[in-house]
CSV table of C-alpha atoms in Angstrom, one decimal:
chain,number,residue,atom,x,y,z
A,9,UNK,CA,123.2,170.3,83.9
A,10,UNK,CA,120.2,167.7,82.0
A,11,UNK,CA,122.9,165.7,80.2
A,12,UNK,CA,120.8,163.3,78.8
A,13,UNK,CA,117.3,163.1,78.2
A,14,UNK,CA,115.2,160.6,76.1
A,15,UNK,CA,111.8,161.2,75.6
A,16,UNK,CA,109.6,159.4,76.3
A,17,UNK,CA,110.3,157.5,79.5
A,18,UNK,CA,107.3,154.6,78.5
A,19,UNK,CA,105.6,153.8,75.7
A,20,UNK,CA,103.1,150.6,74.7
A,21,UNK,CA,102.5,150.3,71.1
A,22,UNK,CA,100.7,147.5,68.8
A,23,UNK,CA,101.9,145.5,67.1
A,24,UNK,CA,102.9,147.0,63.5
A,25,UNK,CA,102.6,150.8,64.8
A,26,UNK,CA,105.0,153.1,64.0
A,27,UNK,CA,106.9,155.7,66.6
A,28,UNK,CA,110.0,157.8,67.6
A,29,UNK,CA,112.1,157.8,70.5
A,30,UNK,CA,114.0,160.7,71.0
A,31,UNK,CA,117.4,161.6,72.6
A,32,UNK,CA,118.9,165.0,73.7
A,33,UNK,CA,122.4,165.7,75.2
A,34,UNK,CA,123.3,169.3,75.8
A,35,UNK,CA,126.9,168.2,75.8
A,36,UNK,CA,128.1,169.3,73.1
A,37,UNK,CA,129.6,165.3,71.8
A,38,UNK,CA,129.9,164.6,68.9
A,39,UNK,CA,129.4,160.3,69.3
A,40,UNK,CA,125.7,159.6,70.1
A,41,UNK,CA,124.8,156.2,70.5
A,42,UNK,CA,120.7,153.7,70.7
A,43,UNK,CA,121.1,150.8,72.4
A,44,UNK,CA,118.3,148.1,73.6
A,45,UNK,CA,118.3,145.8,76.9
A,46,UNK,CA,116.2,143.0,77.3
A,47,UNK,CA,115.8,141.9,81.0
A,48,UNK,CA,118.4,139.9,82.6
A,49,UNK,CA,120.8,141.1,79.4
A,50,UNK,CA,123.4,143.4,78.8
A,51,UNK,CA,123.0,146.0,76.5
A,52,UNK,CA,123.3,146.2,72.8
A,53,UNK,CA,124.3,148.3,70.5
A,54,UNK,CA,121.9,149.3,67.9
A,55,UNK,CA,123.0,152.3,65.6
A,56,UNK,CA,125.4,155.2,66.5
A,57,UNK,CA,125.9,158.3,64.8
A,58,UNK,CA,130.0,160.1,65.2
A,59,UNK,CA,128.1,163.8,64.1
A,60,UNK,CA,125.5,165.4,62.4
A,61,UNK,CA,124.4,163.6,59.3
A,62,UNK,CA,126.2,160.4,59.3
A,63,UNK,CA,124.7,156.9,61.5
A,64,UNK,CA,126.5,153.6,61.4
A,65,UNK,CA,124.7,150.0,62.4
A,66,UNK,CA,125.9,148.6,65.4
A,67,UNK,CA,125.2,144.5,66.5
A,68,UNK,CA,121.2,144.6,66.0
A,69,UNK,CA,120.4,147.1,63.7
A,70,UNK,CA,117.2,145.5,61.5
A,71,UNK,CA,114.0,146.6,62.5
A,72,UNK,CA,114.9,150.0,63.3
A,73,UNK,CA,115.8,153.4,61.6
A,74,UNK,CA,118.3,156.7,63.3
A,75,UNK,CA,118.5,160.3,62.2
A,76,UNK,CA,120.8,162.6,63.7
A,77,UNK,CA,120.1,166.0,61.6
A,78,UNK,CA,120.6,168.2,64.8
A,79,UNK,CA,124.0,167.6,66.8
A,80,UNK,CA,122.5,167.1,69.7
A,81,UNK,CA,119.7,165.0,69.2
A,82,UNK,CA,119.7,161.3,67.9
A,83,UNK,CA,116.4,160.4,66.5
A,84,UNK,CA,115.4,155.7,67.0
A,85,UNK,CA,113.1,155.2,64.5
A,86,UNK,CA,110.2,151.5,65.0
A,87,UNK,CA,108.4,151.4,61.4
A,88,UNK,CA,106.7,148.5,61.8
A,89,UNK,CA,106.8,147.3,66.0
A,90,UNK,CA,106.8,144.2,66.6
A,91,UNK,CA,106.6,142.3,70.1
A,92,UNK,CA,110.7,141.4,69.9
A,93,UNK,CA,110.8,145.1,69.8
A,94,UNK,CA,109.7,145.3,73.3
A,95,UNK,CA,112.9,146.1,75.4
A,96,UNK,CA,113.9,148.9,77.7
A,97,UNK,CA,116.1,151.2,75.1
A,98,UNK,CA,119.0,153.9,76.6
A,99,UNK,CA,120.9,156.6,74.5
A,100,UNK,CA,123.9,157.8,75.1
A,101,UNK,CA,126.8,160.1,74.2
A,102,UNK,CA,130.7,160.3,74.2
A,103,UNK,CA,133.0,163.5,72.9
A,104,UNK,CA,135.0,162.1,70.0
A,105,UNK,CA,138.5,164.0,70.6
A,106,UNK,CA,139.1,162.0,73.4
A,107,UNK,CA,137.9,158.2,75.3
A,108,UNK,CA,135.7,159.9,77.8
A,109,UNK,CA,133.1,157.0,79.0
A,110,UNK,CA,129.6,157.5,77.9
A,111,UNK,CA,126.9,159.5,79.6
A,112,UNK,CA,123.7,157.8,79.3
A,113,UNK,CA,120.2,158.9,79.7
A,114,UNK,CA,117.5,156.8,82.0
A,115,UNK,CA,115.9,154.9,79.7
A,116,UNK,CA,112.6,154.3,77.6
A,117,UNK,CA,110.9,151.5,78.5
A,118,UNK,CA,108.8,150.4,75.8
A,119,UNK,CA,106.6,147.5,74.9
A,120,UNK,CA,105.1,145.8,72.0
A,121,UNK,CA,101.6,144.1,72.2
E,30,UNK,CA,136.8,142.4,68.9
E,31,UNK,CA,137.9,143.5,72.1
E,32,UNK,CA,135.2,140.4,73.4
E,33,UNK,CA,135.2,140.3,77.4
E,34,UNK,CA,135.1,137.6,79.8
E,35,UNK,CA,133.3,138.2,83.7
E,36,UNK,CA,131.7,136.8,86.4
E,37,UNK,CA,128.2,136.3,85.9
E,38,UNK,CA,127.3,136.5,89.8
E,39,UNK,CA,129.2,137.8,92.7
E,40,UNK,CA,127.8,138.4,96.3
E,41,UNK,CA,129.8,139.9,99.1
E,42,UNK,CA,128.5,142.0,102.4
E,43,UNK,CA,128.8,145.1,103.7
E,44,UNK,CA,132.2,146.2,104.9
E,45,UNK,CA,134.3,143.5,102.5
E,46,UNK,CA,136.7,144.3,99.7
E,47,UNK,CA,135.0,143.2,96.5
E,48,UNK,CA,137.1,142.3,93.3
E,49,UNK,CA,135.8,141.8,90.2
E,50,UNK,CA,138.2,140.4,87.3
E,51,UNK,CA,137.3,141.0,83.2
E,52,UNK,CA,139.3,138.8,80.9
E,53,UNK,CA,140.1,140.3,77.5
E,54,UNK,CA,142.9,138.7,76.4
E,55,UNK,CA,142.7,140.1,72.4
E,56,UNK,CA,142.4,143.7,73.4
E,57,UNK,CA,144.3,146.1,71.2
E,58,UNK,CA,147.6,148.5,72.0
E,59,UNK,CA,144.8,151.6,71.2
E,60,UNK,CA,142.3,150.4,74.0
E,61,UNK,CA,141.4,151.6,77.1
E,62,UNK,CA,139.6,149.5,79.9
E,63,UNK,CA,136.3,151.5,81.3
E,64,UNK,CA,134.1,150.4,83.8
E,65,UNK,CA,130.1,150.9,84.3
E,66,UNK,CA,127.8,150.3,87.1
E,67,UNK,CA,124.2,150.2,86.3
E,68,UNK,CA,121.4,150.3,88.8
E,69,UNK,CA,117.8,148.5,88.2
E,70,UNK,CA,115.8,150.9,85.4
E,71,UNK,CA,119.1,153.5,85.2
E,72,UNK,CA,121.2,153.5,82.5
E,73,UNK,CA,124.9,152.6,83.2
E,74,UNK,CA,127.1,154.8,85.0
E,75,UNK,CA,131.2,155.6,84.5
E,76,UNK,CA,133.3,154.4,87.2
E,77,UNK,CA,136.6,154.4,86.7
E,78,UNK,CA,138.8,154.2,83.3
E,79,UNK,CA,142.1,153.2,82.8
E,80,UNK,CA,145.5,151.9,80.3
E,81,UNK,CA,147.5,150.2,82.5
E,82,UNK,CA,149.2,149.9,86.0
E,83,UNK,CA,146.8,150.7,88.3
E,84,UNK,CA,144.2,153.8,88.5
E,85,UNK,CA,142.1,155.0,92.1
E,86,UNK,CA,139.2,157.6,92.6
E,87,UNK,CA,137.0,158.2,95.2
E,88,UNK,CA,134.9,155.0,94.5
E,89,UNK,CA,136.9,152.2,93.4
E,90,UNK,CA,140.2,150.9,92.2
E,91,UNK,CA,141.7,149.7,88.5
E,92,UNK,CA,144.1,147.2,88.4
E,93,UNK,CA,145.8,146.4,85.7
E,94,UNK,CA,149.0,143.8,84.9
E,95,UNK,CA,151.6,144.5,82.6
E,96,UNK,CA,150.1,142.4,79.4
E,97,UNK,CA,146.8,143.9,79.5
E,98,UNK,CA,144.9,140.5,79.0
E,99,UNK,CA,142.6,140.9,82.2
E,100,UNK,CA,141.8,143.6,84.3
E,101,UNK,CA,140.5,143.7,88.2
E,102,UNK,CA,137.9,146.1,89.3
E,103,UNK,CA,137.9,146.7,93.5
E,104,UNK,CA,135.2,148.2,95.4
E,105,UNK,CA,136.7,148.9,98.8
E,106,UNK,CA,134.0,148.5,102.0
E,107,UNK,CA,131.4,147.8,99.6
E,108,UNK,CA,127.8,148.6,101.4
E,109,UNK,CA,124.5,147.6,100.6
E,110,UNK,CA,124.1,150.5,97.9
E,111,UNK,CA,126.9,148.9,96.1
E,112,UNK,CA,124.3,146.2,95.2
E,113,UNK,CA,124.5,146.7,91.1
E,114,UNK,CA,125.6,145.1,87.6
E,115,UNK,CA,129.4,146.1,86.7
E,116,UNK,CA,130.4,146.1,83.3
E,117,UNK,CA,133.4,146.2,81.6
E,118,UNK,CA,134.5,147.7,78.1
E,119,UNK,CA,137.3,147.8,76.2
E,120,UNK,CA,137.9,150.3,73.0
E,121,UNK,CA,139.0,153.7,72.2
E,122,UNK,CA,136.2,155.1,69.7
E,123,UNK,CA,139.4,156.8,67.9
E,124,UNK,CA,140.7,154.1,67.2
E,125,UNK,CA,137.9,151.6,66.7
E,126,UNK,CA,134.1,151.0,65.6
E,127,UNK,CA,131.6,151.9,68.2
E,128,UNK,CA,130.5,148.6,67.3
E,129,UNK,CA,132.9,146.7,68.5
E,130,UNK,CA,133.1,148.4,72.0
E,131,UNK,CA,130.6,145.6,73.3
E,132,UNK,CA,128.8,145.7,77.0
E,133,UNK,CA,128.6,142.2,77.4
E,134,UNK,CA,126.7,140.7,80.3
E,135,UNK,CA,128.1,141.9,83.2
E,136,UNK,CA,128.3,141.0,86.3
E,137,UNK,CA,125.7,140.9,89.1
E,138,UNK,CA,126.7,141.7,92.5
E,139,UNK,CA,124.8,141.0,95.3
E,140,UNK,CA,125.5,143.2,98.8
E,141,UNK,CA,124.2,141.5,102.4
E,142,UNK,CA,123.9,142.9,105.0
């Protein structure tokens, strides 16, 4: 019963490098979300997806891209990492046919030097 | 946008009942109220959800007045392990964009022996 799995758990990048964060869920949820959480702050929505092949912008989408090629996976990409993107990134999923709560992964701690 | 307002922090002692109130003056007719708990270095975890009146589960109760412009999370007989950040969310992904369901900064609850 894995739920939501995020890969990797930790990563250090240099400014300008690119990387992709992977989120996988095994609950057959239609909705998936990417959030960032800065120290002492709440979660801010970056992008989300309401189904395979669809994505939409959240509150803070700039500097990030996403893809949802398979229902169970939601990828978050940083094309050219900046120090301002140092944060903890959380992925979540939820069903679309009822107002069930979001299920979260354990986060990816990303540092940009 | 169903913005919520919560106290930034609260302190209590083991064995006490703790009530955290959330204000959501512009809640929409279809919106549900959902509370999450977050421990350090973990993703948020669902606690309780309600639409009106009172909801109770094994860990908490949720009180919602008739006008639904606020809600109160009640934690009975707290222990040190209840020290966490608590978030109140308002919305329903079936009827509004996920980008309008905002986590906010939450309430940092500290429990002392």
